[in-house]
Coordinates of C-alpha atoms in Angstrom, one line a residue:
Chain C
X606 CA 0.0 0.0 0.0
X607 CA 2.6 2.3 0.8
X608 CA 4.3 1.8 -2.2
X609 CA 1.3 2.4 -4.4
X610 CA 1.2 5.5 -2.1
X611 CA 4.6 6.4 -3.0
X612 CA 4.3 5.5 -6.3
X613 CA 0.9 8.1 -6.6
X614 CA 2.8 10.8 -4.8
X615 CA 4.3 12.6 -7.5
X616 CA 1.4 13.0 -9.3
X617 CA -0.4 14.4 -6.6
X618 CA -1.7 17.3 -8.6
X619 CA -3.2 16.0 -11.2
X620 CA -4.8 13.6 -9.2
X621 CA -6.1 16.1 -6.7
X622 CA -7.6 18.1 -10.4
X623 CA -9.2 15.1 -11.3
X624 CA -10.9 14.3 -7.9
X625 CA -11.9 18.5 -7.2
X626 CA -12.4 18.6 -11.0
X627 CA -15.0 15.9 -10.9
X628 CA -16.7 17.1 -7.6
X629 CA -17.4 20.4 -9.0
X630 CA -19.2 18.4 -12.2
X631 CA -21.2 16.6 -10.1
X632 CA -22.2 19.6 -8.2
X633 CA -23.4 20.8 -11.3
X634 CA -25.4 17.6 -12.4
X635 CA -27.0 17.6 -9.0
X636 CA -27.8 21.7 -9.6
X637 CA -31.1 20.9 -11.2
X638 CA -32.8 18.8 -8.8
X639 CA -35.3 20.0 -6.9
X640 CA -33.9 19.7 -3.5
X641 CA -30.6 21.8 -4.6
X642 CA -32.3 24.6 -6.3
X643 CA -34.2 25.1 -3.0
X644 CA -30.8 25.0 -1.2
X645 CA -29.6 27.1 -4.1
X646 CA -32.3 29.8 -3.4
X647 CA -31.9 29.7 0.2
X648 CA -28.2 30.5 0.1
X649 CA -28.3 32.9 -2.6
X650 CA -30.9 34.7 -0.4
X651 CA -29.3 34.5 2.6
X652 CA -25.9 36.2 0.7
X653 CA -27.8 38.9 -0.6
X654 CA -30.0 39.6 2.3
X655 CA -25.9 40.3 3.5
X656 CA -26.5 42.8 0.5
X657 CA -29.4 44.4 1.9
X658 CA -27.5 45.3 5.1
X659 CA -24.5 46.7 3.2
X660 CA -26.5 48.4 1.2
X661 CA -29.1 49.8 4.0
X662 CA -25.4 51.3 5.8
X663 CA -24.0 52.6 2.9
X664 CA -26.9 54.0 1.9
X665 CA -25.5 53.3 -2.2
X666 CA -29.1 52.9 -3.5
X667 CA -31.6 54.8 -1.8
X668 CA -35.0 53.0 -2.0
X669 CA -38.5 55.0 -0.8
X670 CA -42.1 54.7 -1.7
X671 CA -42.4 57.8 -3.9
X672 CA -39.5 56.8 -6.2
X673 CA -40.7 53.9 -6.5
X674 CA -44.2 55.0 -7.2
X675 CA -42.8 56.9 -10.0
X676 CA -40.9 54.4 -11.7
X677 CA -44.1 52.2 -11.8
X678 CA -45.9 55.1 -13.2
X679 CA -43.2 55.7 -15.9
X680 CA -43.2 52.4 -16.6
X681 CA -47.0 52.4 -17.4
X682 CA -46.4 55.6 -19.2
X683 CA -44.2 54.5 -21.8
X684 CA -45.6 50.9 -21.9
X685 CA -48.9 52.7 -23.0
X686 CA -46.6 55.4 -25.1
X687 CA -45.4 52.3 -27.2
X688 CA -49.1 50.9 -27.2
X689 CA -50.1 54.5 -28.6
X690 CA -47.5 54.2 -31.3
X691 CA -47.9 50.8 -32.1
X692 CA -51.8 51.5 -32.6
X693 CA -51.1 54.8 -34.8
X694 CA -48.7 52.9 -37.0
X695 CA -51.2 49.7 -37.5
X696 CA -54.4 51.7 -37.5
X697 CA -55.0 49.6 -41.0
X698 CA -54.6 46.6 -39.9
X699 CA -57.8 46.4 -36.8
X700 CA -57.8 42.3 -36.6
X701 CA -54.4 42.2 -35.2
X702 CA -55.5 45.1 -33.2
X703 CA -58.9 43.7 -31.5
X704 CA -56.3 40.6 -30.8
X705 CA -54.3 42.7 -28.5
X706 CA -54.7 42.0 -25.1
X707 CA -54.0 45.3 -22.6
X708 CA -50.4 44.6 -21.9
X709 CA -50.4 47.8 -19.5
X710 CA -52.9 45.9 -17.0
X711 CA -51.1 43.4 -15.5
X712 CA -50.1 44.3 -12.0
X713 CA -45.7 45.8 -11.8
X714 CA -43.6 45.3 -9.2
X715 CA -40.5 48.0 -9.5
X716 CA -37.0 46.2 -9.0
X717 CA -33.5 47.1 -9.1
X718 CA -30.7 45.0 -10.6
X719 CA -28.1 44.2 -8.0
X720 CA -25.7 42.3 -9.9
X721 CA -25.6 41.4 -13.5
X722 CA -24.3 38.0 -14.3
X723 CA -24.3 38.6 -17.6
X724 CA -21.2 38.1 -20.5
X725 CA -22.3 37.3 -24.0
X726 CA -23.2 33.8 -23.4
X727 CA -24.9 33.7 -20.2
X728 CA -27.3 36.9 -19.4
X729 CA -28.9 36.5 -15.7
X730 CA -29.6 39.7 -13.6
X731 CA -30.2 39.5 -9.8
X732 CA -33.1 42.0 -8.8
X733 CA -33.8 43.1 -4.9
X734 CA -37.8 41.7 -5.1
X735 CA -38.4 38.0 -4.5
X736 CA -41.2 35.6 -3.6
X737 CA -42.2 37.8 -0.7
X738 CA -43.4 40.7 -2.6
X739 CA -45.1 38.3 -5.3
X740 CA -42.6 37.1 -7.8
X741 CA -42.5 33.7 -8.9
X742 CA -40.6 31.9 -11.4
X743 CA -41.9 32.6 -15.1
X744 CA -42.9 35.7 -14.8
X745 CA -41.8 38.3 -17.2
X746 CA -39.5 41.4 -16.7
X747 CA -39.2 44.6 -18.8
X748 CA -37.9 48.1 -18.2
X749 CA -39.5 50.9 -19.8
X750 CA -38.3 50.1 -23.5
X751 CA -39.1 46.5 -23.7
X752 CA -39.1 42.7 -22.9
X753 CA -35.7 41.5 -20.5
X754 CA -36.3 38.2 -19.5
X755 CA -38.7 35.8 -17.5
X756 CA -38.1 35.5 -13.4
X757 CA -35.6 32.4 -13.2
X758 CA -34.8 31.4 -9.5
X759 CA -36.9 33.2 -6.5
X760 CA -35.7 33.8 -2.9
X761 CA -37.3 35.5 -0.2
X762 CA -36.5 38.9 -1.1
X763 CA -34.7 38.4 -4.2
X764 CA -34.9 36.5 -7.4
X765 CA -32.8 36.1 -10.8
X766 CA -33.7 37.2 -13.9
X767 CA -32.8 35.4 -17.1
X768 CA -33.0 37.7 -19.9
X769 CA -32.9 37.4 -24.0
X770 CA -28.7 37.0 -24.0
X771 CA -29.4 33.5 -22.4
X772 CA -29.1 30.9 -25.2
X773 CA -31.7 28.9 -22.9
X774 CA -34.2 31.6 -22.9
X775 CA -36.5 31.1 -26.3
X776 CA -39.6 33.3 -26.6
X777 CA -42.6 33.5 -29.2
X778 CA -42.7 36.9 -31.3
X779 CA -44.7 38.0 -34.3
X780 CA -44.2 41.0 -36.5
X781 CA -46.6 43.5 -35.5
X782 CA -47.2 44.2 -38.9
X783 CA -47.6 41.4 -41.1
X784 CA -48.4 39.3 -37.9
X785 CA -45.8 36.4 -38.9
X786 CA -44.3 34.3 -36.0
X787 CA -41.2 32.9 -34.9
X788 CA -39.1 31.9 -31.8
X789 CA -36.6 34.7 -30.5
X790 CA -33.4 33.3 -29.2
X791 CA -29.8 34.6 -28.7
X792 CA -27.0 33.2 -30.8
X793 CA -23.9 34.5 -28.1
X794 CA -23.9 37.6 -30.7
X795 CA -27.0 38.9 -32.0
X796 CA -31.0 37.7 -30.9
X797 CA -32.0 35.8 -33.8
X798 CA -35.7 34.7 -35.4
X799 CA -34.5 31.7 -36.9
X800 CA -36.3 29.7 -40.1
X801 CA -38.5 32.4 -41.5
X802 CA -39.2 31.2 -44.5
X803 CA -37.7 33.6 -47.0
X804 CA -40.9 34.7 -48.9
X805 CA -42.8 35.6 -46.0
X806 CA -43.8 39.7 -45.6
X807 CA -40.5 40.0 -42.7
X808 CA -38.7 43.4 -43.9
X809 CA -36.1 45.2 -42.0
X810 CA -37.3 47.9 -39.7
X811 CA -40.7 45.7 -38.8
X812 CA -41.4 45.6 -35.2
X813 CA -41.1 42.9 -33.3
X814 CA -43.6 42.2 -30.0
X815 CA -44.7 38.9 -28.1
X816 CA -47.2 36.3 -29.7
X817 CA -50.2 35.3 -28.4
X818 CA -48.7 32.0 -28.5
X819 CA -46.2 32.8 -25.8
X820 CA -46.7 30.4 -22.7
X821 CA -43.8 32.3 -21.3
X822 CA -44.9 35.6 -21.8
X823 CA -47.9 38.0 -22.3
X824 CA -48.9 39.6 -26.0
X825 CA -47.9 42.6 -27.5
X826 CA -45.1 43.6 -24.9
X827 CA -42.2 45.2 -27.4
X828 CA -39.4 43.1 -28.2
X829 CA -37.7 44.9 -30.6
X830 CA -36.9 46.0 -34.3
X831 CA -35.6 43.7 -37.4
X832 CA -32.2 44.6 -38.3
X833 CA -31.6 42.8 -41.2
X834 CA -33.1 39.4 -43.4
X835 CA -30.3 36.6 -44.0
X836 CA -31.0 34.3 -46.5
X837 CA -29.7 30.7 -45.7
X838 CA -27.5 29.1 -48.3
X839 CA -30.2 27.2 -49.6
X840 CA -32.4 30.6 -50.5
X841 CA -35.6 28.4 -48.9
X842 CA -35.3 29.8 -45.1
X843 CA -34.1 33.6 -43.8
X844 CA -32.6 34.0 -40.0
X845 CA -33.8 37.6 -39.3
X846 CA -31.6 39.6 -37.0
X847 CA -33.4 41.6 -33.9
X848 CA -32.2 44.8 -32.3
X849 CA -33.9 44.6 -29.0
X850 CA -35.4 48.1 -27.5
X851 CA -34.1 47.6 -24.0
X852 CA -30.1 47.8 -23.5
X853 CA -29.3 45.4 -21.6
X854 CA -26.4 46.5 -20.9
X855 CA -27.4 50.1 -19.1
X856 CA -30.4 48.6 -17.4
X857 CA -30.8 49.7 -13.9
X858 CA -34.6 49.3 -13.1
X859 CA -36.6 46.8 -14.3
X860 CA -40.4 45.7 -14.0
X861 CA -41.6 42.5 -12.8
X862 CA -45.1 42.0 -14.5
X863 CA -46.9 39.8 -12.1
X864 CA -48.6 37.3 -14.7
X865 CA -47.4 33.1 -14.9
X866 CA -46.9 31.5 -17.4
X867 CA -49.8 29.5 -19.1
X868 CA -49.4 26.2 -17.4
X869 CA -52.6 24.8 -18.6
X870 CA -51.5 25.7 -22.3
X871 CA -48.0 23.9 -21.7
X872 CA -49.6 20.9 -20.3
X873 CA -51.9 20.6 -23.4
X874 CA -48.9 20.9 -26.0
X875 CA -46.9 18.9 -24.0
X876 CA -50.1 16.4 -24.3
X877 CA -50.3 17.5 -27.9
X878 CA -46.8 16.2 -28.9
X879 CA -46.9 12.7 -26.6
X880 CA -50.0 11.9 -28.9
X881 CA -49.2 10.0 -32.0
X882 CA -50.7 11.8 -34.6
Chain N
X1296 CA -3.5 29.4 10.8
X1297 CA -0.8 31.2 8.1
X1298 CA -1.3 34.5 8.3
X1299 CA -1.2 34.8 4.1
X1300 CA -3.8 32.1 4.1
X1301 CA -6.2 34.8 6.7
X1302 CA -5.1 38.1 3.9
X1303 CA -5.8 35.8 1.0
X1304 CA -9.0 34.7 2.1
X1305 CA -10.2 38.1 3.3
X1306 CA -9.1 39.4 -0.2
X1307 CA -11.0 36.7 -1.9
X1308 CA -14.7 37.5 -0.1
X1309 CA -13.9 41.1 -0.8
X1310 CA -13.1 41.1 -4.3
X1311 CA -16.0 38.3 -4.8
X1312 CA -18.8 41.1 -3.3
X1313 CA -16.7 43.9 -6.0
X1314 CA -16.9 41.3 -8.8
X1315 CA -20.5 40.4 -7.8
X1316 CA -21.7 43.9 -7.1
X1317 CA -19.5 46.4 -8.7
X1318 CA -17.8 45.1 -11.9
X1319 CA -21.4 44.1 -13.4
X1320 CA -21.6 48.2 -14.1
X1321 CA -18.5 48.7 -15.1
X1322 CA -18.5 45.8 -18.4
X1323 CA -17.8 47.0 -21.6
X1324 CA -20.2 45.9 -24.4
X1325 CA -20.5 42.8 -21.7
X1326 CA -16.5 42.3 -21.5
X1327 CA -16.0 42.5 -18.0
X1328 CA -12.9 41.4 -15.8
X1329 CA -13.0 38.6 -13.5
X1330 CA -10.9 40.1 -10.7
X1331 CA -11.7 36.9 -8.5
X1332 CA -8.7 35.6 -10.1
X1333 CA -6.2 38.1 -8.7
X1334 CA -6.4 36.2 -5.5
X1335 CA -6.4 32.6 -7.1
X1336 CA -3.4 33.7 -8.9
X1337 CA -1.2 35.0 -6.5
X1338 CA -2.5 32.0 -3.8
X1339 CA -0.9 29.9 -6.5
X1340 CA 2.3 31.7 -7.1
X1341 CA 2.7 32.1 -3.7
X1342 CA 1.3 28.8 -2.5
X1343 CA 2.7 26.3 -5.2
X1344 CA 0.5 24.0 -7.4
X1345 CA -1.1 21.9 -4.6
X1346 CA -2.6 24.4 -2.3
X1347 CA -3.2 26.6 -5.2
X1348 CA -5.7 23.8 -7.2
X1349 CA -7.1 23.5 -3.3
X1350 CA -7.9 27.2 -3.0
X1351 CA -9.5 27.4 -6.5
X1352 CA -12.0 25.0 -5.7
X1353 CA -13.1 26.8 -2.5
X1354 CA -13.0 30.2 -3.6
X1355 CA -15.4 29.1 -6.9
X1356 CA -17.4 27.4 -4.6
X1357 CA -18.0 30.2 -2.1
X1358 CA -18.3 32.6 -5.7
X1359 CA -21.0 30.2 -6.7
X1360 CA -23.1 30.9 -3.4
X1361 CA -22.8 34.5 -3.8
X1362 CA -23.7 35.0 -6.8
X1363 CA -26.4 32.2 -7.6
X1364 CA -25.0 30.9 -10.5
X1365 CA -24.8 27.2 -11.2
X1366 CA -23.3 25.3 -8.1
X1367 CA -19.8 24.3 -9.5
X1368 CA -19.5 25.9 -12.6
X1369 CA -16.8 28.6 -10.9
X1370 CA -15.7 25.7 -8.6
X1371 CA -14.1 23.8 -11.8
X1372 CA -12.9 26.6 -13.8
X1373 CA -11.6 28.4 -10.6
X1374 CA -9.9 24.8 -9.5
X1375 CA -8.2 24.4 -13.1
X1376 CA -7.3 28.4 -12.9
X1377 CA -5.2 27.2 -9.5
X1378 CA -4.0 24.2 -11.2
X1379 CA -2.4 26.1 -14.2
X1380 CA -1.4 29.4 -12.3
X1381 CA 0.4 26.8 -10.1
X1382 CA 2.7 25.8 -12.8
X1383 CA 5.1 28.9 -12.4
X1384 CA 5.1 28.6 -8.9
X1385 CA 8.9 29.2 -7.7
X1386 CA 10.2 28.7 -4.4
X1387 CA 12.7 31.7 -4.5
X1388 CA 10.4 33.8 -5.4
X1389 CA 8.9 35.5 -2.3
X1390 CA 6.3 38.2 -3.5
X1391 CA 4.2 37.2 -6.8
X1392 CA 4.0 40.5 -7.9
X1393 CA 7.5 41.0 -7.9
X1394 CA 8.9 40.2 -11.6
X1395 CA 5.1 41.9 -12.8
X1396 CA 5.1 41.5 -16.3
X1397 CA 5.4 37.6 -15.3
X1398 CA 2.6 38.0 -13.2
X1399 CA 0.4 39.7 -15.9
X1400 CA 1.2 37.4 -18.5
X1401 CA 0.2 34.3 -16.4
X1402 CA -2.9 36.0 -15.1
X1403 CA -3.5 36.6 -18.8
X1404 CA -3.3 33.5 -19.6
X1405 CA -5.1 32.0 -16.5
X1406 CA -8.0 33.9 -17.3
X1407 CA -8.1 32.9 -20.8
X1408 CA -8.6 29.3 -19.7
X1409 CA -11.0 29.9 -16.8
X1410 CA -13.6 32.0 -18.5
X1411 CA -13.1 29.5 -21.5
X1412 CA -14.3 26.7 -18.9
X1413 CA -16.8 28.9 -17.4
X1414 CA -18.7 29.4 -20.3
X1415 CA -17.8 25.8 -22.2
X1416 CA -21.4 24.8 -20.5
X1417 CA -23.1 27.2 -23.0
X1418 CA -21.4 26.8 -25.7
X1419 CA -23.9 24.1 -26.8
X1420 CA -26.5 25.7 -28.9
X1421 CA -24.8 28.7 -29.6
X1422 CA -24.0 30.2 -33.6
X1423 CA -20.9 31.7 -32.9
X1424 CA -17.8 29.4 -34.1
X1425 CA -15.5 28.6 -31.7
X1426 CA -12.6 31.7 -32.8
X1427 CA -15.3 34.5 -32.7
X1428 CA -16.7 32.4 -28.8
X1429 CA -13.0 32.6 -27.6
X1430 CA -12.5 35.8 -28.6
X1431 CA -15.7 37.3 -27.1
X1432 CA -15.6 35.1 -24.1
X1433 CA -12.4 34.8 -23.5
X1434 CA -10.0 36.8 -24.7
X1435 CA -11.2 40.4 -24.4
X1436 CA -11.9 39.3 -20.5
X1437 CA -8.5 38.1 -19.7
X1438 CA -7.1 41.3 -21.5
X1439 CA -9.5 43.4 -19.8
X1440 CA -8.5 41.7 -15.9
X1441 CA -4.8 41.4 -16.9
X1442 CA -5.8 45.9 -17.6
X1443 CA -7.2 46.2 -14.2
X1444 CA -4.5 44.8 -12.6
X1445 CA -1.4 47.1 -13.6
X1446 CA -2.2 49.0 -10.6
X1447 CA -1.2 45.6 -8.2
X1448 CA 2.6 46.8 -9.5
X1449 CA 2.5 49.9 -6.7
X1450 CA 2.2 46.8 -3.7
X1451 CA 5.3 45.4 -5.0
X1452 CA 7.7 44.5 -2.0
X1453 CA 11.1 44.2 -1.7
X1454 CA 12.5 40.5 -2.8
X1455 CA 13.9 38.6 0.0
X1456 CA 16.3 35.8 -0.6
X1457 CA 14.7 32.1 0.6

């Protein structure tokens, strides 16, 4: 044994990579299971309730009622702003428009981004309102341009946001114009309507909102503005590239709206596909 | 307990709340520096390959409670960081920061293969081909921390012959 022992020794290292190396993997295979993302939540919570009392000394980011009254009321503002445009510009068009549900309805929360784990590849924002003022996982965010993200993970008094630059995030849009659908997701670079096919009514400058076909998400909430049709090499199918209103990369102040997503409409498609046709 | 293990320690939980509060605001077209490293780094220079691959693992695992990411994903790239840092590790060498330029280039380079593992997880799925992923994800972050740390030359002590 101890000559096995010796014989290991000098290549301790590598064996203590492996072993760490490995322990950290299965940390992350274990990540998704229900009784770790509870232990998840409760320890992120519990480190940025740590925030709250740095911040409450500091004093860094003053919170109080009024502010936060206004932001709610500035949100509503230009949410009903954009409604107001979008109707002048597609006064023509009044099926699409009876279809629109009143976006500005649903119920806000006002939140502040605390940290931004976000790169190119992996977007998530941390916001100082959790399950205790309402929020619950699903639910969408915007600021006062457009769509962030959907509510991911939900402590006590804080939760984390995953917004469009998450590769795992994938949303139903339409054009508000022609009323042509597709899934919005983020390519590391650009966010991406991928498989349009390529003589469908999709130009460049066409505004892009939710679909009524969003579980995720409610209708008509801005998304943002094609950029630019890409023919793929076969000339059948176009990728359209989407400038997003909000910038994610200024945001301060979001909006939780406090809506869920359509369970009862996931359960039926997920019914839908198990059904052989 | 070593008294360097106690600074290095402290330094880590301090520069994990700046990295997880503070550097968010200050990314640049969402290249931002991953200053947790600085620690790692010098633990390993300082430390020597062993203790250094040791320390990585904690320090990613206490950065992945803080910030609610995915448990482990900082504990694995932070424990190869350690690992590779740990390479240059030399005994008469008393203070890391000492010959500088050394210490930049390895941070460069340890950063370059940390935030390459960090993000590996989503590369899946993604359009970007791999030159344009390690440029945006890599790269530009690991020039942008080894940037941040020029100032580090001013704590530079006086060697001492071990």
């Amino acid at each position: 044994m101890n000559k096995f022992l010796r014989y290991l020794y000098p290549y301790k290292e590598y064996l203590l990579l492996i072993f760490l190396v490995t322990l950290g993997l299965f940390l992350q295979v274990i990540n998704e299971r229900q009784g770790s993302s509870k232990a998840r939540a409760a320890a992120f919570g519990s480190v940025v309730t740590a925030y709250t009392v740095i911040e409450s000394i500091t004093g860094l980011l003053p919170e109080n009622e009024e502010i936060e009254n206004l932001r709610i009321q500035n949100a509503r503002l230009n949410l009903e702003l954009n409604m107001l445009r979008e109707l002048s510009d597609e006064n023509t068009s009044l099926r699409s428009l009876l279809s629109l549900r009143d976006t500005i309805q649903y119920p806000f929360v006002a939140a502040s981004i605390i940290s931004k784990l976000s790169g190119r590849i992996r977007g998530y924002y941390i916001i100082n309102k959790g399950e205790q003022d309402g929020i619950f996982t699903g639910m969408p965010v915007i600021n006062e341009s457009g769509l962030i993200g959907v509510v991911s993970i939900v402590a006590g008094n804080f939760a984390t946001v995953r917004t469009l630059r998450n590769p795992k995030l994938r949303i139903a849009v339409k054009n508000q114009r022609s009323g042509i659908g597709g899934i919005l997701e983020w390519d590391g670079i650009r966010l991406i309507i991928k498989n349009i096919p390529t003589n469908y009514d999709f130009q460049a400058g066409d505004r892009v909102v939710t679909s009524e076909f969003s579980t995720l998400v409610p209708p008509s909430i801005p998304v943002g503005v094609a950029a630019e049709k890409e023919e793929k090499i076969s000339g059948i199918l176009s990728n359209i590239h989407v400038i997003p209103f909000a910038n994610f990369d200024k945001a301060r102040n979001l909006f939780v709206l406090k809506v869920t997503s359509d369970k009862e409409a996931e359960q039926m498609i997920q019914q839908a596909g198990n059904q052989p046709l | 307990m070593n008294k360097s293990y106690i600074f290095i320690g402290i330094s880590f939980v301090l520069l994990a709340i700046v990295q997880f509060l503070v550097v968010p605001f200050i990314q640049i077209y969402s290249v931002y520096p991953k200053i947790i490293l600085l620690p790692v780094v010098y633990f390993s220079l300082s430390q020597g390959q062993f203790r250094g691959t040791i320390a990585g693992f904690i320090f990613g695992l206490i950065y992945d409670l803080l910030s609610g990411d995915i448990w482990g994903i900082n504990a694995v790239s932070l424990t190869v960081a350690g690992f590779f840092a740990g390479y240059f590790f030399d005994e008469s060498v008393t203070d890391p920061f000492y010959y500088f330029r050394k210490f930049l280039i390895i941070l460069f380079f340890t950063t370059l293969i940390e935030t390459l593992i960090n993000s590996l997880s989503s590369f899946e799925g993604l359009d970007l081909s791999f030159i344009a992923f390690l440029l945006i994800q890599s790269i530009l972050p690991a020039l942008y921390t080894s940037f941040i740390a020029v100032p580090l030359a001013f704590f530079r002590k006086e060697m001492k012959i071990s």
